[in-house]
Coordinates of C-alpha atoms and ligand atoms in Angstrom, one line a residue:
M1 CA -103.4 193.3 19.2
L2 CA -101.6 190.1 20.0
R3 CA -104.4 189.2 22.5
G4 CA -106.9 190.1 19.8
N5 CA -105.2 187.8 17.3
D6 CA -104.6 185.0 19.8
A7 CA -106.0 181.6 18.6
G8 CA -105.3 179.9 21.9
A9 CA -101.9 178.3 21.6
W10 CA -100.7 180.4 18.7
T11 CA -101.3 183.8 17.1
R12 CA -102.9 184.5 13.7
P13 CA -100.6 186.7 11.6
S14 CA -103.7 188.8 11.0
P15 CA -107.3 188.1 11.8
R16 CA -108.9 187.9 8.4
Q17 CA -106.1 187.4 5.8
Y18 CA -104.1 184.7 7.6
P19 CA -106.3 182.6 10.0
H20 CA -103.8 179.8 10.7
Q21 CA -100.3 179.5 12.3
W22 CA -97.3 180.5 10.2
N23 CA -93.8 179.2 11.1
W24 CA -91.7 182.3 10.9
D25 CA -94.5 184.6 11.9
S26 CA -94.8 182.7 15.2
A27 CA -91.0 183.1 15.7
F28 CA -91.3 186.9 15.5
I29 CA -94.6 187.0 17.3
S30 CA -93.1 185.0 20.3
L31 CA -90.6 187.9 20.8
G32 CA -93.5 190.2 21.4
W33 CA -95.4 187.9 23.8
A34 CA -92.1 187.5 25.7
T35 CA -92.2 191.1 26.7
F36 CA -95.4 190.7 28.8
D37 CA -96.5 187.0 29.0
W38 CA -93.5 184.7 28.9
P39 CA -95.4 181.4 29.2
R40 CA -97.5 182.5 26.2
A41 CA -94.3 183.1 24.2
C42 CA -93.2 179.6 24.9
L43 CA -96.6 178.2 24.0
E44 CA -96.4 180.0 20.7
L45 CA -93.2 178.2 19.7
E46 CA -94.2 174.8 21.2
A47 CA -97.5 174.9 19.2
M48 CA -95.5 175.4 16.0
L49 CA -93.2 172.5 16.9
A50 CA -96.3 170.3 17.5
A51 CA -96.7 170.4 13.7
Q52 CA -93.3 168.9 13.1
W53 CA -92.8 166.1 10.5
W54 CA -91.1 162.8 11.2
E55 CA -88.2 164.0 9.0
G56 CA -87.8 167.0 11.3
M57 CA -89.3 169.7 9.0
V58 CA -91.4 172.3 10.7
P59 CA -94.0 173.3 8.1
H60 CA -94.6 176.9 7.0
V61 CA -98.4 176.6 7.8
H62 CA -100.0 174.8 10.7
Y63 CA -103.7 174.8 9.9
D64 CA -106.4 175.7 12.3
P65 CA -109.2 173.1 11.5
R66 CA -111.8 175.8 12.6
H67 CA -110.9 178.1 9.7
L68 CA -110.2 175.9 6.7
A69 CA -112.8 177.6 4.5
A70 CA -111.2 181.0 5.2
Y71 CA -107.8 180.5 3.5
F72 CA -106.5 179.1 0.3
P73 CA -104.7 176.8 -0.2
G74 CA -105.8 174.5 2.6
P75 CA -104.5 171.1 3.6
D76 CA -106.5 169.4 0.8
R77 CA -103.9 170.8 -1.6
W78 CA -101.2 169.0 0.5
P79 CA -102.7 165.5 0.8
R80 CA -99.4 163.6 1.0
A81 CA -98.0 166.1 3.4
Q82 CA -100.4 165.0 6.1
R83 CA -98.8 161.5 6.1
H84 CA -95.5 163.1 7.2
V85 CA -96.8 164.8 10.3
R86 CA -95.6 163.2 13.5
N87 CA -98.6 164.1 15.7
A88 CA -101.7 162.5 14.2
G89 CA -104.4 165.1 13.5
Q90 CA -102.2 168.1 13.0
L91 CA -102.8 169.6 9.5
T92 CA -99.8 171.1 7.7
S93 CA -98.4 172.5 4.5
G94 CA -95.5 170.6 2.8
I95 CA -92.8 173.2 2.9
T96 CA -91.0 175.2 5.6
N97 CA -89.6 178.7 6.3
P98 CA -86.2 180.2 7.1
P99 CA -85.6 178.7 10.6
V100 CA -85.7 181.8 12.7
L101 CA -87.9 179.8 15.0
V102 CA -84.7 178.4 16.6
T103 CA -83.3 181.9 17.1
A104 CA -86.6 182.9 18.6
A105 CA -86.4 180.0 21.1
W106 CA -83.0 181.2 22.2
L107 CA -84.1 184.8 22.6
V108 CA -87.4 184.0 24.3
G109 CA -85.4 181.8 26.8
L110 CA -83.0 184.7 27.5
G111 CA -86.0 186.8 28.4
Q112 CA -86.7 184.6 31.5
A113 CA -84.6 185.6 34.6
D114 CA -85.5 182.4 36.5
Q115 CA -82.9 179.9 35.4
T116 CA -85.0 176.9 36.3
L117 CA -87.9 178.0 34.1
R118 CA -85.5 179.1 31.3
H119 CA -83.7 175.8 31.3
A120 CA -86.9 173.8 31.5
F121 CA -88.2 175.6 28.3
W122 CA -85.0 175.0 26.4
R123 CA -84.9 171.3 27.5
R124 CA -88.5 170.8 26.2
V125 CA -87.8 172.3 22.8
R126 CA -84.1 171.3 22.2
P127 CA -84.8 167.9 20.6
A128 CA -87.3 169.3 18.1
L129 CA -85.0 172.2 17.2
I130 CA -82.0 169.8 16.6
Q131 CA -84.2 167.7 14.3
Y132 CA -85.4 170.8 12.5
L133 CA -82.0 172.1 11.7
A134 CA -80.7 168.6 10.8
Y135 CA -83.5 168.3 8.3
F136 CA -82.0 171.1 6.1
G137 CA -78.6 169.3 6.2
S138 CA -80.1 165.9 5.1
A139 CA -83.4 166.0 3.2
R140 CA -82.6 169.4 1.7
R141 CA -79.2 168.9 0.3
L142 CA -78.3 168.2 -3.4
P143 CA -75.3 165.9 -4.0
D144 CA -72.0 167.6 -3.2
Q145 CA -73.6 170.7 -1.8
L146 CA -73.3 172.1 1.7
L147 CA -76.0 174.7 1.5
P148 CA -79.7 173.6 1.7
V149 CA -82.1 174.2 -1.1
M150 CA -85.3 176.1 -1.0
V151 CA -88.1 174.7 -3.1
H152 CA -91.1 177.2 -3.1
P153 CA -91.4 181.0 -3.0
W154 CA -93.8 180.5 0.0
E155 CA -91.0 178.8 1.8
S156 CA -88.8 181.9 1.4
G157 CA -91.6 184.0 2.9
W158 CA -90.9 186.6 0.1
D159 CA -93.6 185.1 -2.1
N160 CA -93.5 187.4 -5.2
S161 CA -90.0 188.9 -4.7
P162 CA -88.4 189.7 -8.1
R163 CA -85.7 187.3 -6.9
W164 CA -88.1 184.6 -8.1
D165 CA -89.2 186.1 -11.4
A166 CA -87.6 183.3 -13.5
L167 CA -90.4 181.1 -12.1
R168 CA -93.0 183.6 -13.1
R169 CA -91.6 183.6 -16.6
S170 CA -91.6 179.8 -16.8
G171 CA -95.4 180.0 -17.3
L172 CA -96.2 177.0 -15.1
K173 CA -99.8 176.1 -14.5
P174 CA -101.4 173.8 -12.0
R175 CA -103.5 170.8 -13.1
Q176 CA -106.3 171.4 -10.7
P177 CA -108.4 174.5 -10.9
Y178 CA -108.5 176.8 -7.9
E179 CA -110.0 180.0 -6.6
R180 CA -107.9 182.6 -4.8
L181 CA -109.3 184.0 -1.5
D182 CA -106.5 186.4 -0.7
R183 CA -108.0 189.5 -2.4
S184 CA -111.2 189.9 -0.5
S185 CA -109.8 192.1 2.3
V186 CA -106.6 193.3 0.6
N187 CA -106.4 195.2 -2.7
A188 CA -105.4 193.1 -5.7
S189 CA -102.6 195.7 -6.5
E190 CA -101.0 194.8 -3.2
R191 CA -101.0 191.0 -3.7
P192 CA -99.1 188.6 -6.1
T193 CA -100.5 188.3 -9.6
D194 CA -102.5 185.4 -11.1
S195 CA -99.5 184.1 -12.9
D196 CA -97.6 184.0 -9.6
Y197 CA -100.4 182.0 -8.1
D198 CA -100.4 179.6 -11.1
A199 CA -96.8 178.9 -10.5
Y200 CA -97.2 178.5 -6.7
L201 CA -100.0 176.0 -7.1
A202 CA -98.1 174.1 -9.8
L203 CA -95.1 173.8 -7.6
V204 CA -97.3 172.4 -4.8
E205 CA -98.4 169.7 -7.2
K206 CA -94.8 169.0 -8.1
L207 CA -93.8 168.7 -4.5
E208 CA -96.7 166.4 -3.8
D209 CA -96.0 164.3 -6.9
A210 CA -92.4 163.8 -5.6
D211 CA -93.7 163.1 -2.1
F212 CA -91.3 165.9 -1.0
D213 CA -88.2 164.0 -2.2
V214 CA -86.0 166.9 -3.2
Q215 CA -84.0 165.0 -5.9
L216 CA -87.2 163.9 -7.6
Y217 CA -88.7 167.4 -7.3
R218 CA -85.6 169.1 -8.7
A219 CA -85.5 166.9 -11.8
D220 CA -88.9 168.1 -12.7
S221 CA -89.1 171.7 -11.5
P222 CA -87.9 175.1 -12.7
F223 CA -87.6 176.3 -9.1
C224 CA -84.8 175.3 -6.7
V225 CA -82.5 177.9 -5.1
H226 CA -80.0 178.6 -2.4
D227 CA -81.9 181.4 -0.7
V228 CA -79.5 183.9 0.9
L229 CA -81.9 184.6 3.8
L230 CA -82.7 180.9 4.5
D231 CA -79.0 180.0 4.4
A232 CA -78.1 182.9 6.8
A233 CA -81.0 182.1 9.1
W234 CA -79.8 178.5 9.2
Y235 CA -76.3 179.5 10.2
G236 CA -77.7 181.9 12.9
A237 CA -80.0 179.2 14.1
A238 CA -77.2 176.7 14.4
C239 CA -75.1 179.2 16.5
D240 CA -78.1 179.9 18.7
L241 CA -78.9 176.2 19.1
N242 CA -75.3 175.6 20.2
R243 CA -75.8 178.5 22.7
I244 CA -78.9 176.7 24.1
C245 CA -76.9 173.4 24.3
R246 CA -74.0 175.1 26.1
S247 CA -76.3 176.7 28.6
L248 CA -77.7 173.3 29.4
S249 CA -74.2 171.7 29.5
E250 CA -75.1 169.6 26.5
P251 CA -72.7 168.9 23.6
P252 CA -73.1 171.3 20.6
A253 CA -75.8 170.4 18.1
V254 CA -73.7 171.6 15.1
A255 CA -69.9 171.0 15.1
A256 CA -67.6 174.0 14.7
E257 CA -66.0 172.6 11.6
R258 CA -69.4 172.3 9.9
L259 CA -70.1 175.9 10.7
T260 CA -66.8 177.1 9.3
A261 CA -67.4 175.1 6.1
F262 CA -71.0 176.4 5.8
A263 CA -69.8 180.0 6.2
A264 CA -67.2 179.5 3.4
A265 CA -69.9 178.0 1.1
F266 CA -72.2 180.9 2.0
E267 CA -69.6 183.5 0.9
A268 CA -68.6 181.6 -2.3
T269 CA -72.3 181.1 -3.3
H270 CA -73.9 184.4 -2.3
W271 CA -71.3 187.2 -2.3
D272 CA -71.2 189.1 -5.6
E273 CA -68.1 191.1 -5.9
P274 CA -69.1 193.4 -8.8
A275 CA -72.4 194.3 -7.2
Q276 CA -71.0 194.4 -3.6
L277 CA -74.2 192.6 -2.5
Y278 CA -75.3 189.2 -1.3
F279 CA -77.6 187.4 -3.8
D280 CA -79.5 184.1 -4.1
W281 CA -78.3 181.2 -6.3
D282 CA -80.4 179.4 -8.9
C283 CA -79.7 175.7 -8.7
I284 CA -81.5 174.9 -11.9
R285 CA -79.8 177.5 -14.2
H286 CA -76.6 177.4 -12.2
H287 CA -76.0 181.1 -11.7
R288 CA -76.3 183.9 -9.1
I289 CA -79.7 185.7 -9.2
R290 CA -78.3 189.2 -9.6
T291 CA -81.5 191.1 -8.5
P292 CA -80.8 193.5 -5.7
T293 CA -83.3 193.1 -2.9
A294 CA -83.3 193.6 0.9
A295 CA -83.0 189.8 1.4
G296 CA -79.2 190.2 1.3
I297 CA -79.4 192.8 4.0
A298 CA -81.9 190.9 6.2
A299 CA -79.5 188.0 5.8
L300 CA -76.9 189.9 7.9
A301 CA -78.9 188.9 10.9
G302 CA -77.5 185.4 10.6
G303 CA -74.0 186.6 11.6
V304 CA -72.5 184.6 8.8
A305 CA -71.5 187.4 6.4
E306 CA -68.0 188.7 6.6
P307 CA -68.3 192.1 8.4
Q308 CA -66.5 194.1 5.8
R309 CA -68.6 192.7 3.0
G310 CA -71.7 193.2 5.2
Q311 CA -70.8 196.8 5.7
A312 CA -70.2 197.3 1.9
A313 CA -73.5 195.7 1.1
W314 CA -75.4 198.0 3.5
R315 CA -73.7 201.1 2.0
R316 CA -74.5 199.9 -1.5
Y317 CA -78.1 199.0 -0.8
K318 CA -78.7 202.4 0.9
E319 CA -77.3 204.1 -2.2
L320 CA -79.7 202.1 -4.4
C321 CA -82.6 203.0 -2.2
R322 CA -81.9 206.7 -1.8
G323 CA -85.1 208.7 -1.2
T324 CA -87.1 205.8 0.1
L325 CA -88.0 204.8 3.7
A326 CA -85.8 202.1 5.1
V327 CA -85.5 199.2 4.3
C328 CA -87.2 199.2 0.9
T329 CA -87.5 195.6 -0.2
V330 CA -86.6 196.3 -3.8
P331 CA -84.6 199.4 -4.9
P332 CA -86.8 201.9 -6.8
G333 CA -84.5 201.9 -9.8
E334 CA -85.1 198.2 -10.5
P335 CA -87.5 197.5 -13.4
S336 CA -89.3 195.0 -11.1
F337 CA -89.9 197.6 -8.4
E338 CA -93.6 198.1 -7.5
A339 CA -94.2 200.4 -4.5
E340 CA -97.4 198.7 -3.4
R341 CA -97.0 195.1 -4.4
Y342 CA -96.1 193.0 -1.4
W343 CA -92.5 191.8 -1.6
R344 CA -91.6 194.0 -4.6
G345 CA -90.9 197.3 -2.9
P346 CA -92.8 197.9 0.4
V347 CA -91.1 198.2 3.7
W348 CA -91.7 195.3 6.2
L349 CA -91.0 195.6 9.9
Q350 CA -89.7 192.0 10.1
V351 CA -87.1 192.8 7.4
N352 CA -86.1 195.9 9.4
W353 CA -85.8 193.8 12.6
L354 CA -83.5 191.3 10.8
A355 CA -81.5 194.2 9.2
A356 CA -81.1 196.0 12.5
R357 CA -80.0 192.8 14.2
G358 CA -77.5 192.2 11.3
L359 CA -76.1 195.7 11.5
E360 CA -75.3 195.2 15.2
Q361 CA -73.4 192.1 14.3
I362 CA -71.2 193.9 11.8
A363 CA -70.5 196.8 14.2
L364 CA -72.8 199.3 12.6
V365 CA -74.5 200.0 15.9
A366 CA -75.5 203.6 15.2
E367 CA -77.1 202.6 11.9
A368 CA -79.0 199.8 13.7
R369 CA -80.3 202.2 16.2
A370 CA -81.3 204.7 13.5
L371 CA -83.2 201.9 11.6
V372 CA -85.1 201.0 14.8
E373 CA -86.0 204.6 15.4
E374 CA -87.2 205.0 11.8
S375 CA -89.3 201.8 12.1
L376 CA -90.9 203.0 15.3
A377 CA -91.7 206.3 13.7
L378 CA -93.4 204.5 10.8
V379 CA -95.5 202.5 13.3
Q380 CA -96.4 205.6 15.2
E381 CA -97.6 207.4 12.1
H382 CA -99.2 204.6 10.1
G383 CA -100.1 201.8 12.5
L384 CA -99.3 198.1 12.9
V385 CA -100.0 196.9 9.3
E386 CA -98.5 194.2 7.2
C387 CA -96.2 196.5 5.2
F388 CA -95.7 200.2 4.2
D389 CA -95.4 202.2 1.0
P390 CA -91.6 202.9 0.7
W391 CA -92.2 206.5 -0.4
D392 CA -94.6 207.9 2.1
G393 CA -95.2 205.0 4.6
S394 CA -98.9 204.6 3.7
P395 CA -100.3 201.4 5.1
L396 CA -100.4 198.4 2.8
G397 CA -101.7 194.8 3.0
A398 CA -103.4 193.2 5.9
R399 CA -104.3 195.3 9.0
D400 CA -103.8 194.4 12.7
F401 CA -100.6 192.5 11.8
S402 CA -99.2 190.4 14.6
W403 CA -95.4 190.4 13.8
S404 CA -95.6 194.2 13.4
A405 CA -97.1 194.5 16.9
A406 CA -94.7 191.9 18.4
L407 CA -91.5 193.4 16.9
T408 CA -92.6 196.9 18.0
L409 CA -92.9 195.6 21.6
A410 CA -89.6 193.9 21.4
W411 CA -87.9 197.1 20.1
L412 CA -89.7 199.2 22.8
E413 CA -88.6 196.9 25.5
R414 CA -84.9 197.2 24.5
Ligands
2M8_1 C1 -97.3 185.6 3.2 O1 -97.4 184.4 2.6 C2 -98.6 183.6 2.6 C3 -98.3 182.2 2.0 O2 -97.5 181.5 2.9 C4 -99.7 184.2 1.7 O3 -99.5 185.2 1.0 O4 -100.9 183.7 1.8 C5 -95.9 186.1 3.3 O5 -95.7 187.4 3.6 C6 -95.1 185.3 4.4 O6 -93.8 185.8 4.6 C7 -95.9 185.3 5.7 O7 -95.2 184.4 6.6 C8 -97.4 184.9 5.5 C9 -98.1 185.1 6.8 O8 -97.9 186.4 7.4 O9 -98.0 185.7 4.5

């Protein structure tokens, strides 16, 4: 399937629905390539870094100029973004993704037994990875805050998660008309709604109007959050980048004191004692977004959560999702739960991969193994699709889905 979805230097998330390169998709996809074609895994990550901005940001979409008519929105909706791209001619979106790309570079490197090749790869990517993580600490910080902000649901990768329903309620509409293309090969009931898309496109216009200056954007936008998964991914990425640096006998990219302060801010911002769960933080309305979703569980992968809290969160979330397949992205008792609609209930293998990695980090090794077994059984029965119905595992969303194939390979190899 990866060979089938191969666009040359990167892999399409799925052949029809997503014809370009996506940032965190490529991170997960590289882990699959690494099991049978290591140079191709490196190429996947380096192709993503080739779309990097002067400011260090690695965009969430790196457009393939051959397929611009097949996906909306294209780079024409991000005209100012193109001026930020370092390599002339690369076409990008204007937002990023949780930086699991850095962790993928660490893991892909570890998959190479030949130290010369491994170190050469890490040496090639290290400067871009340092700039990428530094971007969150500079351009993405509000005054007096340690944690970066996330500015668009597409950036979180959990587009229509109920975590972001305040945005839906804000009733934002874009100035420019548009036509959705995402429901030609996937059922409308499995995709975000029209009001979600109105808000997504309106936020794109706001980011463009502010020329991606976060302070300007925040002053005029109803959406600006500390995303629990992005923050955890940043911390995990910083630790993995330091591991790369140590292997190369280079100084750490992120100082130990900074990591300690970041972890404390993470707990203070995201941990919710009454719910015993990790939640997101709304920087506009100044409160925790107390909507239980699997994001707080996937966040355990970053290795930032305190182990006892992580264990409590896993127990609590399992209780809330009793009777569903693991890991249901929204508990079925939530009013916002929709079994078929994208990030509002279905099971995603990428979430399961993050959750299993997180469970290992908090000493729930047997639970991690059980989750992997359950995920592989799901694949065996229902195929390598985008996501699965949390009640019976029926396939949902796009077919021939690359990160589902890649993570299955990575699990099988282990
Ligand atoms: C989905 O997001 C894109 C927009 O970025 C879309 O719906 O068109 C999300 O599931 C996201 O997490 C994923 O990276 C992307 C490509 O698989 O698709």
